[in-house]
Amino acid sequence: MKKGYFGDYGGQFVPELLMPPLLELEQAMDTIMVSKEFQDEFAALLKECVGRPSALTFCPNLSHDIGVNLWLKREDLNHTGAHKINNTLGQALLAKKMGKKMLLTETGAGMNGVATATAAAMMDMGCKVYMGAVDVERQSLNVRRMELLGAEVVAVESGTRTLKDAINEALRCWISTQETTHYCFGTAAGPHPFPLLVRELQAVVGREARMQYVERNGALPDVVCACVGGGSNAIGAFHAFVPDESVQLVGVEAAGTGEPGCFNSAPLNLGTDGVLHGTKSKLLQTDDGQIMPSHSVAAGLDYPGVGPEHAALQAAGRAIYGSVNDEQALNAFKTLSRREGIIPALESSHAVAWVLENADKLQGKNVLVNLSGRGDKDMDIVEHVLDQGE
């Protein structure tokens, strides 16, 4: 495999001015991150601050309803309410040891922004978060949380004013601040070494889930399922199971409204090969390579690209990628809340919805869903839908 690539996907397609901080980060991963001192400190942070290991929860009511044995890996129970904290604490610890004073990041649903602001506060570092103006409006609670934690939130007004545009602005900012600032990239995309770095920091999810499931059941699950935007929670959940060929890996993308020709966030299902944010992967783009607008009711999935390792897993046939539309995700949000007392993030609701929509094909199977975050942040978005359903 070529350095920085997963199969045919990955690489470093960036301006020359961004190569120095990327090479500095790669060197830090090869020296600092592999050290026993770093690994011990990171493990202690995950245990004492994040609350790991997160629970593995069986869903008795919903399993009875649909004829599928449904298990949830509860990343929603982590400190700050999502899997994002695993990655941000690891990157913040690494940045601190590299001598950086400031964390820079982007966010869509706000959970990566909250997690980065939390890590910065814990490490006594500054924090700046770029967020699309549309997402600032639909995730206002998380904006207030970031500001309370001491972060500066910058609303991005360019483009579609969502996650893609926030990443563009954060990369531009990094060029001029690289001496003192680490870009705490929030998902397993972007130029090398970010896809590898984020995968390594999130792999704790799959390692725990695999061990917990085997301890409870004496065997592996039949299916591991997770939602996919940039793909960090899914690659974290999948990684420990990749060698287990009996386990089917299922990523779930956002199909938007589901209407013919609608904007969506499903590059693995509907995209083509291209380059975005410094990496080669599957993208939503026109025939002449212009990036197309994306859409999902879940802000964290609203992205026209995907991490390169997912494109490679799809090309190799090791994982399959389905899609779920907004209405199906909202139905899963409501169903899991009512039947199990668990309010999932709209992002995670896409993975639950895939199980509900495919229950006929999954009868009697054991399905493990990575519940990547909690849904408190999404209440304003779904409130009118729930009211209409009463």
XYZ file of C-alpha atoms in Angstrom:
390
model
C 0.000 0.000 0.000
C 1.308 3.458 -0.889
C 2.071 5.660 2.103
C -1.023 7.547 3.170
C -3.334 5.443 0.999
C -6.030 2.860 1.661
C -6.078 0.897 -1.580
C -6.569 3.507 -4.303
C -7.867 6.174 -1.901
C -6.227 8.749 0.397
C -3.061 10.780 -0.186
C -2.059 14.411 0.421
C -3.564 16.755 -2.178
C -2.833 20.051 -0.412
C -1.113 23.406 -1.073
C 2.628 23.371 -0.443
C 2.101 25.632 2.590
C 0.199 22.837 4.376
C 2.894 20.201 3.960
C 5.072 21.337 6.941
C 2.339 20.875 9.607
C 1.233 17.581 8.040
C 4.817 16.255 8.107
C 5.239 17.533 11.674
C 2.058 15.697 12.693
C 3.154 12.509 10.950
C 6.473 12.621 12.800
C 4.683 13.154 16.119
C 2.531 10.088 15.452
C 5.672 8.025 14.748
C 7.510 9.169 17.886
C 5.223 10.642 20.575
C 1.976 8.774 19.924
C 3.521 5.301 19.950
C 5.327 5.892 23.256
C 4.203 4.109 26.429
C 3.943 7.495 28.165
C 1.424 8.789 25.605
C -0.566 5.565 25.471
C -0.798 5.371 29.287
C -1.934 9.012 29.553
C -4.484 8.548 26.762
C -5.878 5.378 28.357
C -6.241 7.219 31.678
C -8.091 10.103 29.986
C -10.485 7.681 28.281
C -11.213 5.944 31.585
C -11.363 8.889 33.980
C -12.697 11.684 31.756
C -14.632 10.028 28.931
C -16.073 7.247 31.090
C -14.826 4.311 29.057
C -15.570 1.553 28.531
C -18.947 2.709 27.252
C -21.821 0.288 27.791
C -23.056 -2.394 25.403
C -26.852 -2.365 25.673
C -29.337 -5.006 24.467
C -32.686 -3.638 23.234
C -35.306 -6.187 24.391
C -38.453 -4.355 23.300
C -37.334 -3.376 19.826
C -35.701 -6.772 19.283
C -39.056 -8.423 20.052
C -40.880 -6.010 17.752
C -38.716 -6.568 14.668
C -37.342 -10.111 15.151
C -33.711 -8.930 15.173
C -31.422 -9.110 18.207
C -30.395 -5.447 18.436
C -27.395 -4.335 20.488
C -26.152 -0.767 20.896
C -22.589 0.396 21.577
C -23.361 3.410 23.748
C -21.036 6.212 22.631
C -23.929 8.535 23.544
C -23.005 7.925 27.196
C -19.524 9.403 26.777
C -18.602 12.751 28.362
C -19.932 15.462 25.973
C -22.403 12.951 24.519
C -20.719 11.454 21.468
C -17.791 9.415 20.161
C -16.025 12.635 19.114
C -14.395 13.038 22.539
C -12.186 9.950 21.947
C -10.535 11.658 18.989
C -10.302 15.188 20.373
C -8.734 14.192 23.683
C -6.157 12.082 21.845
C -5.308 14.863 19.395
C -5.243 17.496 22.135
C -2.836 15.388 24.197
C -0.617 14.911 21.146
C -0.741 18.631 20.295
C 0.183 19.576 23.850
C 3.234 17.340 23.702
C 4.126 18.909 20.315
C 4.226 22.309 22.024
C 1.076 23.720 20.427
C -0.952 26.319 22.318
C -4.170 26.362 20.288
C -6.699 23.871 18.866
C -8.489 24.632 15.619
C -11.377 22.561 14.298
C -14.540 22.387 12.218
C -17.934 21.024 13.184
C -21.241 20.129 11.582
C -23.648 18.856 14.251
C -21.562 20.614 16.868
C -20.458 17.503 18.739
C -16.882 17.671 17.417
C -16.799 21.347 18.294
C -18.025 20.689 21.828
C -15.576 17.810 22.247
C -12.654 19.921 20.966
C -13.605 22.855 23.191
C -13.790 20.444 26.129
C -10.352 18.984 25.359
C -8.891 22.476 24.981
C -10.286 23.528 28.361
C -8.871 20.395 29.995
C -5.422 20.955 28.434
C -5.425 24.729 29.100
C -5.300 25.527 25.381
C -7.124 28.049 23.216
C -9.842 26.864 20.821
C -11.354 28.172 17.579
C -14.242 26.361 15.856
C -15.455 26.940 12.286
C -19.117 26.057 11.724
C -21.383 26.599 8.736
C -23.957 29.327 9.332
C -26.791 26.882 8.578
C -25.464 24.512 11.231
C -25.034 27.392 13.708
C -28.775 27.963 13.402
C -29.916 24.326 13.588
C -27.476 23.353 16.367
C -27.692 26.485 18.515
C -27.516 24.538 21.789
C -24.089 23.184 20.892
C -22.920 26.664 19.877
C -23.802 27.894 23.358
C -21.987 24.912 24.905
C -18.817 25.643 22.886
C -18.837 29.293 23.883
C -19.372 28.406 27.552
C -16.329 26.124 27.330
C -14.252 29.069 26.112
C -14.153 28.459 22.348
C -14.493 31.105 19.654
C -17.173 29.932 17.188
C -16.838 31.359 13.671
C -19.983 31.135 11.502
C -19.030 30.409 7.866
C -21.232 32.182 5.324
C -19.630 30.866 2.110
C -20.916 28.061 -0.140
C -23.770 25.995 1.258
C -22.847 27.230 4.777
C -22.451 23.661 6.100
C -19.628 21.286 7.099
C -17.784 21.331 3.740
C -17.423 25.099 3.910
C -16.383 24.997 7.579
C -13.515 22.628 6.679
C -12.436 24.941 3.836
C -12.159 27.895 6.207
C -10.428 25.886 8.945
C -7.764 24.680 6.481
C -7.166 28.271 5.324
C -6.793 29.391 8.948
C -4.323 26.560 9.653
C -1.971 27.765 6.913
C -1.352 31.046 8.743
C -1.357 29.675 12.320
C 0.484 26.355 11.992
C 3.414 27.362 14.222
C 1.238 27.536 17.344
C -1.933 25.703 16.315
C -2.943 22.082 15.787
C -5.884 21.369 13.471
C -7.946 18.882 15.477
C -9.595 17.309 12.428
C -12.924 15.840 13.444
C -13.417 12.907 11.126
C -11.511 10.183 9.310
C -11.157 12.239 6.128
C -8.779 14.998 4.992
C -5.153 14.645 3.927
C -2.807 11.994 5.316
C -2.169 11.452 8.222
C -5.628 12.541 9.480
C -7.622 9.489 8.267
C -5.098 7.181 9.964
C -4.827 9.341 13.107
C -8.589 9.577 13.644
C -9.043 5.845 12.903
C -6.413 4.933 15.506
C -7.986 7.177 18.170
C -11.530 5.918 17.463
C -10.575 2.223 17.171
C -11.181 1.895 20.915
C -14.919 1.758 20.074
C -14.650 -1.432 18.038
C -12.110 -3.076 20.345
C -14.416 -2.594 23.329
C -17.542 -3.618 21.421
C -15.924 -6.814 20.113
C -14.687 -7.828 23.588
C -17.976 -6.948 25.315
C -20.108 -8.757 22.746
C -18.029 -11.946 22.889
C -18.051 -11.888 26.710
C -21.863 -11.572 26.731
C -22.668 -13.983 23.917
C -19.679 -16.265 23.388
C -19.587 -15.431 19.682
C -19.264 -12.513 17.290
C -22.281 -10.512 16.032
C -23.579 -11.178 12.541
C -23.653 -7.489 11.563
C -21.909 -4.309 12.761
C -23.712 -1.178 11.561
C -22.905 2.547 11.847
C -23.877 5.816 10.185
C -21.383 7.403 7.767
C -20.796 11.082 7.085
C -17.068 11.692 7.131
C -16.973 8.251 8.716
C -15.117 8.466 12.050
C -17.592 6.567 14.230
C -18.060 3.879 11.590
C -14.350 3.323 10.960
C -13.794 3.197 14.722
C -16.506 0.574 15.125
C -15.459 -1.439 12.057
C -11.683 -1.603 12.533
C -11.507 -4.407 15.112
C -13.979 -6.489 13.086
C -12.341 -6.154 9.654
C -10.368 -9.424 10.049
C -13.578 -11.269 11.095
C -14.981 -12.207 7.696
C -18.137 -13.699 9.255
C -19.135 -10.219 10.467
C -20.899 -8.101 7.860
C -19.910 -4.432 8.079
C -22.670 -1.992 7.093
C -22.259 1.767 6.749
C -25.371 3.923 6.366
C -25.328 7.181 4.417
C -27.928 9.947 4.360
C -30.225 9.914 1.308
C -31.689 13.376 1.983
C -35.413 13.595 1.304
C -35.176 10.477 -0.863
C -36.907 12.168 -3.788
C -35.436 11.614 -7.278
C -32.712 14.167 -7.931
C -32.681 15.527 -4.356
C -29.544 16.696 -2.632
C -28.176 13.933 -0.412
C -25.087 12.967 1.581
C -24.405 9.561 0.039
C -21.118 9.733 -1.926
C -20.390 6.016 -1.541
C -23.753 5.168 -3.115
C -24.116 8.025 -5.591
C -20.670 9.629 -5.981
C -17.587 9.171 -8.128
C -13.831 9.238 -7.521
C -12.370 12.698 -6.887
C -10.373 14.910 -4.520
C -11.822 17.009 -1.697
C -10.129 18.504 1.374
C -6.785 16.958 0.514
C -7.782 13.345 -0.016
C -8.922 11.121 -2.889
C -12.217 9.423 -2.144
C -15.815 9.117 -3.322
C -17.472 12.514 -3.824
C -20.739 14.079 -4.882
C -19.607 16.052 -7.933
C -20.671 17.111 -11.393
C -19.232 15.540 -14.534
C -16.654 18.345 -14.704
C -15.555 17.897 -11.066
C -17.512 20.669 -9.305
C -18.553 19.662 -5.774
C -22.334 19.342 -5.511
C -24.375 20.615 -2.540
C -25.248 17.971 0.045
C -28.205 17.610 2.387
C -29.254 15.628 5.411
C -31.592 16.338 8.305
C -28.583 15.238 10.399
C -26.001 18.044 10.306
C -23.151 15.672 11.130
C -23.811 13.643 7.964
C -24.281 16.675 5.702
C -21.006 16.316 3.747
C -20.367 15.599 0.023
C -17.323 13.389 0.684
C -16.295 10.473 2.886
C -13.137 9.166 4.528
C -10.863 7.283 2.105
C -10.741 4.069 4.137
C -14.489 3.641 3.647
C -14.057 3.993 -0.124
C -11.363 1.322 0.048
C -13.491 -1.041 2.172
C -16.323 -0.650 -0.328
C -14.042 -1.252 -3.315
C -12.641 -4.379 -1.650
C -16.142 -5.672 -0.876
C -15.358 -5.855 2.847
C -18.125 -3.417 3.798
C -21.434 -2.520 2.200
C -23.004 0.936 2.341
C -26.742 1.533 2.336
C -28.689 4.763 2.621
C -31.622 6.046 4.657
C -33.714 9.138 4.006
C -34.683 11.905 6.422
C -38.165 10.517 7.154
C -36.839 7.024 7.902
C -34.196 8.468 10.252
C -36.789 10.565 12.073
C -38.982 7.473 12.469
C -36.042 5.577 13.998
C -35.364 8.540 16.322
C -38.924 8.308 17.583
C -39.065 4.496 17.695
C -35.872 3.973 19.722
C -36.913 6.727 22.124
C -40.386 5.276 22.706
C -39.451 1.558 22.826
C -36.119 1.638 24.689
C -35.960 5.021 26.461
C -32.871 6.000 24.484
C -32.879 9.268 22.470
C -30.341 8.853 19.653
C -28.632 11.595 17.671
C -30.171 12.062 14.222
C -26.864 10.843 12.807
C -27.060 7.563 14.755
C -30.770 7.311 13.905
C -29.744 6.584 10.312
C -28.000 3.377 11.441
C -30.979 2.325 13.579
C -33.288 3.096 10.656
C -31.292 0.817 8.340
C -31.925 -2.065 10.769
C -35.658 -1.263 10.938
C -35.937 -0.965 7.148
C -34.077 -4.249 6.569
C -35.579 -6.256 9.440
C -37.162 -8.775 7.074
C -33.706 -9.738 5.758
C -32.155 -9.763 9.249
C -34.628 -12.074 11.028
C -32.936 -13.879 13.942
C -29.599 -12.192 13.328
C -27.496 -10.412 15.938
C -26.916 -6.789 14.932
C -24.631 -4.365 16.753
C -25.249 -0.670 16.035
C -22.759 1.983 17.077
C -24.924 4.662 18.706
C -22.460 7.467 18.061
C -24.219 10.265 19.947
C -27.243 11.387 21.927
C -30.173 13.301 20.517
C -30.676 16.181 22.946
C -29.068 18.518 20.406
C -31.651 17.565 17.766
C -34.852 18.223 19.713
C -35.595 21.536 17.960
C -35.317 19.848 14.544
C -37.616 16.934 15.303
C -40.101 18.654 17.624
C -42.589 19.576 14.924
C -42.359 16.076 13.399
C -43.124 14.445 16.742
C -46.010 16.853 17.272
C -47.443 15.928 13.878
C -47.286 12.237 14.803
C -49.215 12.506 18.059
